[in-house]
PDB file of C-alpha atoms (C1' of nucleotides) in Angstrom:
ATOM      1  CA  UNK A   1      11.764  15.863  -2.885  1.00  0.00           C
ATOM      2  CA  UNK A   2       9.947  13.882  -5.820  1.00  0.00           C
ATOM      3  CA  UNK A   3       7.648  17.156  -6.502  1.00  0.00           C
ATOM      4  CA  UNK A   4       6.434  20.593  -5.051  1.00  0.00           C
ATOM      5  CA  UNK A   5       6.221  21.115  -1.070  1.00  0.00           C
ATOM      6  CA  UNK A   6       3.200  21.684   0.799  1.00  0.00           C
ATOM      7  CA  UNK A   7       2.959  24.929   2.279  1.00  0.00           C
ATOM      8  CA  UNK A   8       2.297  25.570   5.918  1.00  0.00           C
ATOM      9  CA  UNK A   9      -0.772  27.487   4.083  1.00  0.00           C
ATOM     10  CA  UNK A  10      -1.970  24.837   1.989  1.00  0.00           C
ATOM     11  CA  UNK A  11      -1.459  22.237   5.164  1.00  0.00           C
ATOM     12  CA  UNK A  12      -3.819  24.114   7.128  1.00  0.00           C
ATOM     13  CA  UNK A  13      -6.415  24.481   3.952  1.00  0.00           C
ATOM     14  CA  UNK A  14      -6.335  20.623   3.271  1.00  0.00           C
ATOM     15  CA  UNK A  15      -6.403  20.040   7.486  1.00  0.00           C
ATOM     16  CA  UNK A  16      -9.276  22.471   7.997  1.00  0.00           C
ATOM     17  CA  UNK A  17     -11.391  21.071   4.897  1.00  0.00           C
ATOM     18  CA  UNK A  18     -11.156  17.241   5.778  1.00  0.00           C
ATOM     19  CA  UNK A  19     -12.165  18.410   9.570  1.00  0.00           C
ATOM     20  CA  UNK A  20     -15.249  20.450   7.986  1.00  0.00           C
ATOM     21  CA  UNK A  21     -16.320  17.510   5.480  1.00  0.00           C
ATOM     22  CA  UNK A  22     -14.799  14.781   6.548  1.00  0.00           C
ATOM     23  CA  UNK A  23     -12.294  12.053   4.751  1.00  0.00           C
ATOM     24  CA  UNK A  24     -13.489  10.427   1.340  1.00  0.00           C
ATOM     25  CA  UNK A  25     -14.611  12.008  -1.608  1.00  0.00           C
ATOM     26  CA  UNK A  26     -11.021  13.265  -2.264  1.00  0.00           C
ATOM     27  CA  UNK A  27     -11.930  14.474  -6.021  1.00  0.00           C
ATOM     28  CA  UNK A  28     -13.992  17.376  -4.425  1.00  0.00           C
ATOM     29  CA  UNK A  29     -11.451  18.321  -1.876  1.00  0.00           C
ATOM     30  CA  UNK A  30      -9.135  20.237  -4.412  1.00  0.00           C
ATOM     31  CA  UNK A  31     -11.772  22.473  -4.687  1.00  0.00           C
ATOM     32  CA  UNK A  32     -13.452  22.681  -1.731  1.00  0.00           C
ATOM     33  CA  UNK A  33     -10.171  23.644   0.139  1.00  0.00           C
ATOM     34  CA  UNK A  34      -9.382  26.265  -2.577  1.00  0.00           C
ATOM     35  CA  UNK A  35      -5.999  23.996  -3.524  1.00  0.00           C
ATOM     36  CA  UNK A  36      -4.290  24.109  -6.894  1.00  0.00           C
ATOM     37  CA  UNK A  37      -3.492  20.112  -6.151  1.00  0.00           C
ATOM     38  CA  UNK A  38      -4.895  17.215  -7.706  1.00  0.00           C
ATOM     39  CA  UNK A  39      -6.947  14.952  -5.215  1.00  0.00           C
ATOM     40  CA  UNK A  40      -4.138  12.134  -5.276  1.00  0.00           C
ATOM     41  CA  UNK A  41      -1.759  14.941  -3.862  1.00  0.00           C
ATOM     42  CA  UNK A  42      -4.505  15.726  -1.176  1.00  0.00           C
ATOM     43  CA  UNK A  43      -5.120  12.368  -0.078  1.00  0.00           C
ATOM     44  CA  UNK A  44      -1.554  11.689   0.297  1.00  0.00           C
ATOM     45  CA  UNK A  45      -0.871  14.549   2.138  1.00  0.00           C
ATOM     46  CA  UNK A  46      -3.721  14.002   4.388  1.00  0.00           C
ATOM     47  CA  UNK A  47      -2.577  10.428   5.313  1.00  0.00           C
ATOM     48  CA  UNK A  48       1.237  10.600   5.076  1.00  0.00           C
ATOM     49  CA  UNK A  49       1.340  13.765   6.886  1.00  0.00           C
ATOM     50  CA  UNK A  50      -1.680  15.260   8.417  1.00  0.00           C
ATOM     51  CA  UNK A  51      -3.787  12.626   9.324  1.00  0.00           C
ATOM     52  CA  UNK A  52      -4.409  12.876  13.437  1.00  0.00           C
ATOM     53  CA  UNK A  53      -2.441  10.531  15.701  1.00  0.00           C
ATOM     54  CA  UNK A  54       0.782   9.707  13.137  1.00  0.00           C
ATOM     55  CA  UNK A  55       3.901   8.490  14.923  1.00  0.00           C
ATOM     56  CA  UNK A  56       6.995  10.385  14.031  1.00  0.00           C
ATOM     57  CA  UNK A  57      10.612   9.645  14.651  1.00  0.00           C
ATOM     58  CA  UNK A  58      12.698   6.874  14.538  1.00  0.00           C
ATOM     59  CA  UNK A  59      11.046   3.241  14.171  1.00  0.00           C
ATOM     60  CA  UNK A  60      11.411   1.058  17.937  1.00  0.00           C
ATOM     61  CA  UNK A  61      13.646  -2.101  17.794  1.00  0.00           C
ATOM     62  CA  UNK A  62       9.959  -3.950  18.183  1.00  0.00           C
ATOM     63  CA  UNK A  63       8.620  -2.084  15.505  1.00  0.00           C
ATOM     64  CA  UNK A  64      11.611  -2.929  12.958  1.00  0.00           C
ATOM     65  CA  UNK A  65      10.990  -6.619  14.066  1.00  0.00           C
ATOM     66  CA  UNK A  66       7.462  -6.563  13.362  1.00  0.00           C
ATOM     67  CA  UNK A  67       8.551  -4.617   9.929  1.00  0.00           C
ATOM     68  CA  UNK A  68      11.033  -8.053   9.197  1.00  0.00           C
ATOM     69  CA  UNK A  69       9.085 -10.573  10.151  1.00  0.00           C
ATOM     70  CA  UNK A  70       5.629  -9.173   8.462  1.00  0.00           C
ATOM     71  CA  UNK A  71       7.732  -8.683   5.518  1.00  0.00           C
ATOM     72  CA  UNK A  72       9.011 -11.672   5.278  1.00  0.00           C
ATOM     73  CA  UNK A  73       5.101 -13.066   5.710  1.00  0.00           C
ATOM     74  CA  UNK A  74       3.764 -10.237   3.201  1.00  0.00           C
ATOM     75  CA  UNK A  75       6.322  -9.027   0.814  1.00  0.00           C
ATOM     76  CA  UNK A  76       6.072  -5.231  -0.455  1.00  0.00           C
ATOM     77  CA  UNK A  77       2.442  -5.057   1.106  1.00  0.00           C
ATOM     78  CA  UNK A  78       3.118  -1.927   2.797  1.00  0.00           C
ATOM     79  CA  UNK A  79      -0.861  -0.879   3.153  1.00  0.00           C
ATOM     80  CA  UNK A  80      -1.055  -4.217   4.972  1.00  0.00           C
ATOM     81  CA  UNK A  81       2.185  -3.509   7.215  1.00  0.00           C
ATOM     82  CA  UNK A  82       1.420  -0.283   8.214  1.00  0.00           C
ATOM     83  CA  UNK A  83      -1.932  -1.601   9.417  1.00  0.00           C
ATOM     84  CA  UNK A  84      -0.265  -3.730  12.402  1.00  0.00           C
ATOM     85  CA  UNK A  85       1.972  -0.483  13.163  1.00  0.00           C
ATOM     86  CA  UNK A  86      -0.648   1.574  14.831  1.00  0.00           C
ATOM     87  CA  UNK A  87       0.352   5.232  14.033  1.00  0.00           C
ATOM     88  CA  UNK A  88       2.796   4.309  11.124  1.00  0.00           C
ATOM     89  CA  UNK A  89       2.132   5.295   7.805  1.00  0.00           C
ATOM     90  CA  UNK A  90       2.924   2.417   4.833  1.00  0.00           C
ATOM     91  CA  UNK A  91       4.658   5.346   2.969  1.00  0.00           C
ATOM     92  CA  UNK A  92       7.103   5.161   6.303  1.00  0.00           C
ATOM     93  CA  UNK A  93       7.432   2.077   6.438  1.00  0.00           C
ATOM     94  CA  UNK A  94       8.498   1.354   2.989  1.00  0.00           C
ATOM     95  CA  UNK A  95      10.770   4.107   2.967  1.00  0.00           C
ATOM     96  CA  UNK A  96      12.607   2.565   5.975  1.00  0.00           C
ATOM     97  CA  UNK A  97      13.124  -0.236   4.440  1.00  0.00           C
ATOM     98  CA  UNK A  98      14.267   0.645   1.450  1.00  0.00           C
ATOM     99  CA  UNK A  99      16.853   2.971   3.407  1.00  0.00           C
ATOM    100  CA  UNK A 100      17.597   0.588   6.378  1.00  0.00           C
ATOM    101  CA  UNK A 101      16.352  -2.997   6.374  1.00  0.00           C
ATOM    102  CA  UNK A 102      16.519  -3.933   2.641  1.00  0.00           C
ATOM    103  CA  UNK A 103      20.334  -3.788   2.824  1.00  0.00           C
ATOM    104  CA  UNK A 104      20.577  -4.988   6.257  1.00  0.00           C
ATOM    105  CA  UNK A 105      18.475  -8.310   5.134  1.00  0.00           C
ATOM    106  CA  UNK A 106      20.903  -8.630   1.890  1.00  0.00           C
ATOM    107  CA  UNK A 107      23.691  -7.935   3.902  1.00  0.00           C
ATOM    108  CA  UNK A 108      22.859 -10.965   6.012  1.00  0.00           C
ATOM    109  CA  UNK A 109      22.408 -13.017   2.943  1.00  0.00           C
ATOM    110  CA  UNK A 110      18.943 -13.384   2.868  1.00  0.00           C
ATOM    111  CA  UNK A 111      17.277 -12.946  -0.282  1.00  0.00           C
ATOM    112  CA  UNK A 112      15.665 -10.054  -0.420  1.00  0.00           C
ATOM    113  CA  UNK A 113      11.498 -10.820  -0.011  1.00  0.00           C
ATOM    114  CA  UNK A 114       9.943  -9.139  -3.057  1.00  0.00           C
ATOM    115  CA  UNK A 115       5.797  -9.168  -3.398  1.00  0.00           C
ATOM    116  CA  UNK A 116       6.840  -9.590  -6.982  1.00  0.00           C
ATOM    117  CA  UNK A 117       8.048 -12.660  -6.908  1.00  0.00           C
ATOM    118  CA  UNK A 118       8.942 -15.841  -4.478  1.00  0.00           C
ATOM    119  CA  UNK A 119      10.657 -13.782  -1.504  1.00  0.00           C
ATOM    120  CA  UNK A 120       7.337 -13.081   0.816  1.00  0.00           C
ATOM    121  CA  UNK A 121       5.551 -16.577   2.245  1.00  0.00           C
ATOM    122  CA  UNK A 122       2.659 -14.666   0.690  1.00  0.00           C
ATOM    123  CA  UNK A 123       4.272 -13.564  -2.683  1.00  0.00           C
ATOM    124  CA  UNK A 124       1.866 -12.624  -5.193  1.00  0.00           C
ATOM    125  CA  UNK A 125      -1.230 -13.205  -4.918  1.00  0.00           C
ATOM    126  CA  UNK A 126      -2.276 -15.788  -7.821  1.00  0.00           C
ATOM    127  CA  UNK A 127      -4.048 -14.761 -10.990  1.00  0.00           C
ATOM    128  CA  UNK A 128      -7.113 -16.170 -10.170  1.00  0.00           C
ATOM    129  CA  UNK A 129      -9.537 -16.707 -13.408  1.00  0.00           C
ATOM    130  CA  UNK A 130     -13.155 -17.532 -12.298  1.00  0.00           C
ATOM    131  CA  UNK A 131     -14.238 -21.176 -12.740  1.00  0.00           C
ATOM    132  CA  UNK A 132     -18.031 -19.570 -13.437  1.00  0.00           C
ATOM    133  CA  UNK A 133     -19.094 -16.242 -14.811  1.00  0.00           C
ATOM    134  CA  UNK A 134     -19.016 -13.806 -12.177  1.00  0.00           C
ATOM    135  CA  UNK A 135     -22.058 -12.178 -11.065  1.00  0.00           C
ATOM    136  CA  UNK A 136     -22.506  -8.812 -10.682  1.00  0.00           C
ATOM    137  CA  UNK A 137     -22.859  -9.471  -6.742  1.00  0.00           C
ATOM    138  CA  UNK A 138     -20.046  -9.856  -4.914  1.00  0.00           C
ATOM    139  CA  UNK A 139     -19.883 -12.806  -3.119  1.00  0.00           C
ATOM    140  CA  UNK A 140     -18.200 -15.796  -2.662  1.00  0.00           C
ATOM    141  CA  UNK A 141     -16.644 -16.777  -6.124  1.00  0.00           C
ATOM    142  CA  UNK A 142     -15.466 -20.430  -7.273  1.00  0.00           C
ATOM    143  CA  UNK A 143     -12.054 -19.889  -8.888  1.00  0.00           C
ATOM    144  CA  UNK A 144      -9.401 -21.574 -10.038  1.00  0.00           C
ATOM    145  CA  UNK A 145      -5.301 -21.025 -10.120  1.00  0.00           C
ATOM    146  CA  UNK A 146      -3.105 -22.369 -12.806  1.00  0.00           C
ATOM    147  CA  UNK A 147       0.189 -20.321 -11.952  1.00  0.00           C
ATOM    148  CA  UNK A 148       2.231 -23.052 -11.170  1.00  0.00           C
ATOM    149  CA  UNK A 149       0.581 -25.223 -13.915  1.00  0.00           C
ATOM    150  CA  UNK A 150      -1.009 -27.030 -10.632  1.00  0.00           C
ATOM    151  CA  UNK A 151      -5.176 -26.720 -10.354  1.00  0.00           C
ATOM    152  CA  UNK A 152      -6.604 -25.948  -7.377  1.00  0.00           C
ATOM    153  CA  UNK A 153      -9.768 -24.759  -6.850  1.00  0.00           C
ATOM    154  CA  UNK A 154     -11.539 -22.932  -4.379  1.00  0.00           C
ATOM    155  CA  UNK A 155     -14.297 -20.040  -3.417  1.00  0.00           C
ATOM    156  CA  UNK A 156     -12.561 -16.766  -3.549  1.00  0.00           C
ATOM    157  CA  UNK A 157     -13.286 -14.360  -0.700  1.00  0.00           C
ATOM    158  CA  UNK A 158     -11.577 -10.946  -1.408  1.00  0.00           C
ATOM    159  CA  UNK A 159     -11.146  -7.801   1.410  1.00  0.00           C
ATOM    160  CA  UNK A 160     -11.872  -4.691  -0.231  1.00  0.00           C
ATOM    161  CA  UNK A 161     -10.016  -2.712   2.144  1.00  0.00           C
ATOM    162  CA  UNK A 162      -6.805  -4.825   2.063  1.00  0.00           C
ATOM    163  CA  UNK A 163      -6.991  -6.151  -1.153  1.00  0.00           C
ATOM    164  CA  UNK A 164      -6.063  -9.555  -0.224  1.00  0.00           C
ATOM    165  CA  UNK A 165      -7.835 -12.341  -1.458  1.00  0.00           C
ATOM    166  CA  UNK A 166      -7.916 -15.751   0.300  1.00  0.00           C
ATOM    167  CA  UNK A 167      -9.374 -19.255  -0.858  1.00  0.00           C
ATOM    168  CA  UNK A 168     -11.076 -21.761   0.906  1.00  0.00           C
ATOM    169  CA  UNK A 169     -10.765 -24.711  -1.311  1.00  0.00           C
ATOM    170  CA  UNK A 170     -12.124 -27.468  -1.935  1.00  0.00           C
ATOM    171  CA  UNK A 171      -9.858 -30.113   0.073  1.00  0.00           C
ATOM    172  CA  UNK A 172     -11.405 -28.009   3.300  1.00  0.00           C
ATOM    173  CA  UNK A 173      -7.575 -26.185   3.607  1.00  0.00           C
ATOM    174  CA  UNK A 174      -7.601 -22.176   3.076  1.00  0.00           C
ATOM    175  CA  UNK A 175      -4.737 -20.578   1.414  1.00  0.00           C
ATOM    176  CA  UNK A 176      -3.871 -16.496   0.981  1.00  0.00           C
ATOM    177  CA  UNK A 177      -1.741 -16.414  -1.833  1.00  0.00           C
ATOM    178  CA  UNK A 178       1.107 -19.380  -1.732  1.00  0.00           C
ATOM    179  CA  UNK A 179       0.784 -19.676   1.847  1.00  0.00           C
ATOM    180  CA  UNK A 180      -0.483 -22.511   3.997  1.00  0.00           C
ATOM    181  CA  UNK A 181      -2.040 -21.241   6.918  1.00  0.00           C
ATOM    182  CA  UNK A 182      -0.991 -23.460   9.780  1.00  0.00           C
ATOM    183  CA  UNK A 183      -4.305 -22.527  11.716  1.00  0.00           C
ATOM    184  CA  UNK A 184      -7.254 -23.612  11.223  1.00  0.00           C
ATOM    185  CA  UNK A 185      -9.845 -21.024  10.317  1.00  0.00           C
ATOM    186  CA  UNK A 186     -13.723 -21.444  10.828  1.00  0.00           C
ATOM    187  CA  UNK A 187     -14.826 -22.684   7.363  1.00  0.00           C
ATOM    188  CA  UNK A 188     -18.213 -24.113   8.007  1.00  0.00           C
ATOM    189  CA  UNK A 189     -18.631 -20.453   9.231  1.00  0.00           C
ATOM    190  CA  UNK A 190     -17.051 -18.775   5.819  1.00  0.00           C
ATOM    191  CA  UNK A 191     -19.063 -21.406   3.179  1.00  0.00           C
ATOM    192  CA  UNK A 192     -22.352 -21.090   5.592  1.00  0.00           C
ATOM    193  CA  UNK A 193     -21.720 -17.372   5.389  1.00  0.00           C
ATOM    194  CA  UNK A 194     -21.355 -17.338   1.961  1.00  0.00           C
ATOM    195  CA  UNK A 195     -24.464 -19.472   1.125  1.00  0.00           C
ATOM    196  CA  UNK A 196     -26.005 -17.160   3.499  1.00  0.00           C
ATOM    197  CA  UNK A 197     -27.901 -14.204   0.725  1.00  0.00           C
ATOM    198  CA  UNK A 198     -28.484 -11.739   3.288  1.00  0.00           C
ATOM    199  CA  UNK A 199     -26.468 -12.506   6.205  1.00  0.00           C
ATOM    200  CA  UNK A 200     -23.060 -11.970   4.528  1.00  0.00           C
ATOM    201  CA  UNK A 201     -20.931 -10.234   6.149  1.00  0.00           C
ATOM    202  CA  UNK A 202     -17.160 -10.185   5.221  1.00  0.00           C
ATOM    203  CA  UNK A 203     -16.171  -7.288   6.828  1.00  0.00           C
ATOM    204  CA  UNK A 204     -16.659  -9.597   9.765  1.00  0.00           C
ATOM    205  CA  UNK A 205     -15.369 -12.647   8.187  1.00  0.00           C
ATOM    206  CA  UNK A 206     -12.027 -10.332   7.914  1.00  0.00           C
ATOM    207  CA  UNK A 207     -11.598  -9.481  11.637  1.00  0.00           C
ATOM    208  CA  UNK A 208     -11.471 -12.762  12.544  1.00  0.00           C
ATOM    209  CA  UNK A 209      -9.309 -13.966   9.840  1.00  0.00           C
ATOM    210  CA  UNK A 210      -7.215 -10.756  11.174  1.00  0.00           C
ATOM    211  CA  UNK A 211      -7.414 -11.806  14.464  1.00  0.00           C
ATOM    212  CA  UNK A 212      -5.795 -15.273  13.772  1.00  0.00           C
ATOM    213  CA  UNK A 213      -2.764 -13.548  11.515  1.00  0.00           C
ATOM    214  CA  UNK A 214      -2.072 -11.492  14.504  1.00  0.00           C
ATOM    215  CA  UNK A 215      -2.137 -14.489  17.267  1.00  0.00           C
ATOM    216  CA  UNK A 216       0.257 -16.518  14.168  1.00  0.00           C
ATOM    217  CA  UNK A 217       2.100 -13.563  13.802  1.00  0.00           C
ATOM    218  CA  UNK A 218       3.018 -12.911  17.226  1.00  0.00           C
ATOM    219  CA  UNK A 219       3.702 -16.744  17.709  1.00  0.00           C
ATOM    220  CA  UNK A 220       6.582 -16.102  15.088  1.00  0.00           C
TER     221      UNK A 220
ATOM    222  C1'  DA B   1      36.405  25.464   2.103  1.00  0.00           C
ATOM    223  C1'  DA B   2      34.689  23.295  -1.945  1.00  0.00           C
ATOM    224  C1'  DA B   3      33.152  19.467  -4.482  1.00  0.00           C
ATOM    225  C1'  DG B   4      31.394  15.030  -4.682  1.00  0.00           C
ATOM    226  C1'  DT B   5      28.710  11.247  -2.746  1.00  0.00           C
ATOM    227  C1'  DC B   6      25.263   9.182   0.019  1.00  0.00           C
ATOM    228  C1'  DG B   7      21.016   8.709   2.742  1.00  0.00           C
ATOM    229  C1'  DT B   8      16.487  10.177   3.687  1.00  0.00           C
ATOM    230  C1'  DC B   9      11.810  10.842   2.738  1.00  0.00           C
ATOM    231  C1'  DA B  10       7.966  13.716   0.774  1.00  0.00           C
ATOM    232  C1'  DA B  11       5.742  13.759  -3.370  1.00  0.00           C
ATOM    233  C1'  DC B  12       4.513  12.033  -7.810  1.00  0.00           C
ATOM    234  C1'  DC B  13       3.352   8.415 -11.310  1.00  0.00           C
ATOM    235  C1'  DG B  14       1.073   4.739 -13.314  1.00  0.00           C
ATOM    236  C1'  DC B  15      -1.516   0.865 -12.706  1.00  0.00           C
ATOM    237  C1'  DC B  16      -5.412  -1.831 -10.857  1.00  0.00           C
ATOM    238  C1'  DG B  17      -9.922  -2.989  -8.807  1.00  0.00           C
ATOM    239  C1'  DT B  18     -14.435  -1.394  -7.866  1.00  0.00           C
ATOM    240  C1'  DG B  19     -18.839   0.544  -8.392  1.00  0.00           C
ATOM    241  C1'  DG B  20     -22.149   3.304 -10.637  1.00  0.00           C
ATOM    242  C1'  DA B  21     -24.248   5.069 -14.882  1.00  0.00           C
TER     243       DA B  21
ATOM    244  C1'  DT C   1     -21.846  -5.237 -21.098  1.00  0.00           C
ATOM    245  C1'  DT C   2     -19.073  -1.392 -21.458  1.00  0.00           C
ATOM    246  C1'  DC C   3     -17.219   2.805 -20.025  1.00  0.00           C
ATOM    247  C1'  DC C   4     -15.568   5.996 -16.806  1.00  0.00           C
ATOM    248  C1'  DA C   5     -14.431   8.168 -12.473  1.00  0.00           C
ATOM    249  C1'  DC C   6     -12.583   7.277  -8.325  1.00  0.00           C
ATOM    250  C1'  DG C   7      -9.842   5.401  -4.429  1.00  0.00           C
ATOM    251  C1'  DG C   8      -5.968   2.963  -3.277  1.00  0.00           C
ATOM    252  C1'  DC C   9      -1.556   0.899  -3.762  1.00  0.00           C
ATOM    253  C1'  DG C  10       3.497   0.051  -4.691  1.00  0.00           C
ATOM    254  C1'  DG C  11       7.380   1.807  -7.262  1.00  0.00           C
ATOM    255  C1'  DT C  12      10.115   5.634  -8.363  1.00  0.00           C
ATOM    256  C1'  DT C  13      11.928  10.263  -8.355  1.00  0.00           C
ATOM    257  C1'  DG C  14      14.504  14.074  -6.895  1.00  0.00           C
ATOM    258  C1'  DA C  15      15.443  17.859  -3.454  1.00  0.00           C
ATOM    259  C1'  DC C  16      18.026  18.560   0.353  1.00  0.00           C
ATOM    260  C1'  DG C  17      20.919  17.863   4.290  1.00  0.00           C
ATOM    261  C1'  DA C  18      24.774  15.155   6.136  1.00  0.00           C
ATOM    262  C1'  DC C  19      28.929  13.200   5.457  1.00  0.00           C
ATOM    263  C1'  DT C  20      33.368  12.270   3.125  1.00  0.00           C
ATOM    264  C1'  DT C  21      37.256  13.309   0.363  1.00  0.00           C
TER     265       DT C  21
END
DNA sequence: AAAGTCGTCAACCGCCGTGGA
DNA sequence: TTCCACGGCGGTTGACGACTT
């Protein structure tokens, strides 16, 4: 293994802590469980391994195909993958592919998808420079991406959780990354939403946009 | 049976974004 | 505005068992 084993000891130390004060706040937990491990160690332990209701054993042939296609979709996003693989951890799932499917897809001739660079629909997310100094409150943003040397512009909405960012620009089209949705998403609800001071809610904003990826998804 | 090679996967590393001081 | 601590992520490592020669 890449470092030093858990114990059976140290398991039930890290298990019996989180259950006492709950996830979160993982620089305490070292101490607080009485563990010579740093907190990174203790989180990943806790999610990888101990975390309640995690699916072991071999991956399903539906599960693999969800694994391809939301690869091919996402690239290297395994956070993101693991989230539509109920019980699945993304350390899992990017170890099977690395092992199985990642040959399997060269094999077949298909360019590898890499988050790094074209392979994924997605691909990287662009390097989005703000068209305005950003405030200090996190709302909707006005950016602007010059990757491709083409400017388009657009108000930024990032998910904190996921990380991903998506745009609806100006031309009334949303975009996540270099992908062109091919549904149509609520924007009068995202701009009035974001011109809304206290109403904002993008936690919300986020389950429906989720919502649509999984009815596109499963359309695949 | 021994040595070498390969596959698996738990654990670590380094980077990044965020939020609070 | 800057700095720092933290959480989270993807990439990589390396121990170990299985398999092959």
């Amino acid at each position: 293994m890449g470092g030093i084993a858990w114990t059976e000891e140290e398991d039930y130390l890290l298990k019996k802590c989180i259950e006492q004060y709950g996830e979160g706040k993982w620089h305490r937990v070292p101490q607080l469980a009485g563990l010579n491990r740093c907190r990174k160690s203790c989180r990943l332990r806790w999610l990888n391994y101990l975390r309640p209701n995690i699916k072991r054993g071999s991956f399903t042939p539906q599960e693999v195909d969800l694994i391809l296609n939301l690869h091919n979709i996402l690239g290297n996003r395994w956070s993101i993958i693991a989230g539509r693989l109920p019980g699945r951890t993304a350390n899992d799932i990017k170890n099977y592919w690395n092992c199985h499917l990642s040959k399997k897809v060269c094999d077949q001739g298909v360019e590898k998808p890499n988050s790094t660079k074209e392979g994924a629909i997605f691909g990287k997310p662009p390097k989005w420079k703000p068209l305005q100094e950003e405030s200090s409150k996190s709302k909707g943003k006005e950016y602007v991406d010059d990757q491709n040397g083409e400017i388009s512009q657009g108000i930024l909405v990032q998910n904190q959780s996921q990380n991903l960012p998506f745009v609806v620009e100006q031309n009334n089209s949303m975009s996540l990354g270099n992908m062109a949705m091919d549904f149509q998403f609520d924007q009068q609800a995202v701009v009035k939403a974001m011109e809304d001071e206290d109403g904002y809610n993008k936690r919300e904003l986020w389950d429906d946009w989720v919502s649509e990826m999984d009815l596109w998804i499963d359309s695949l």
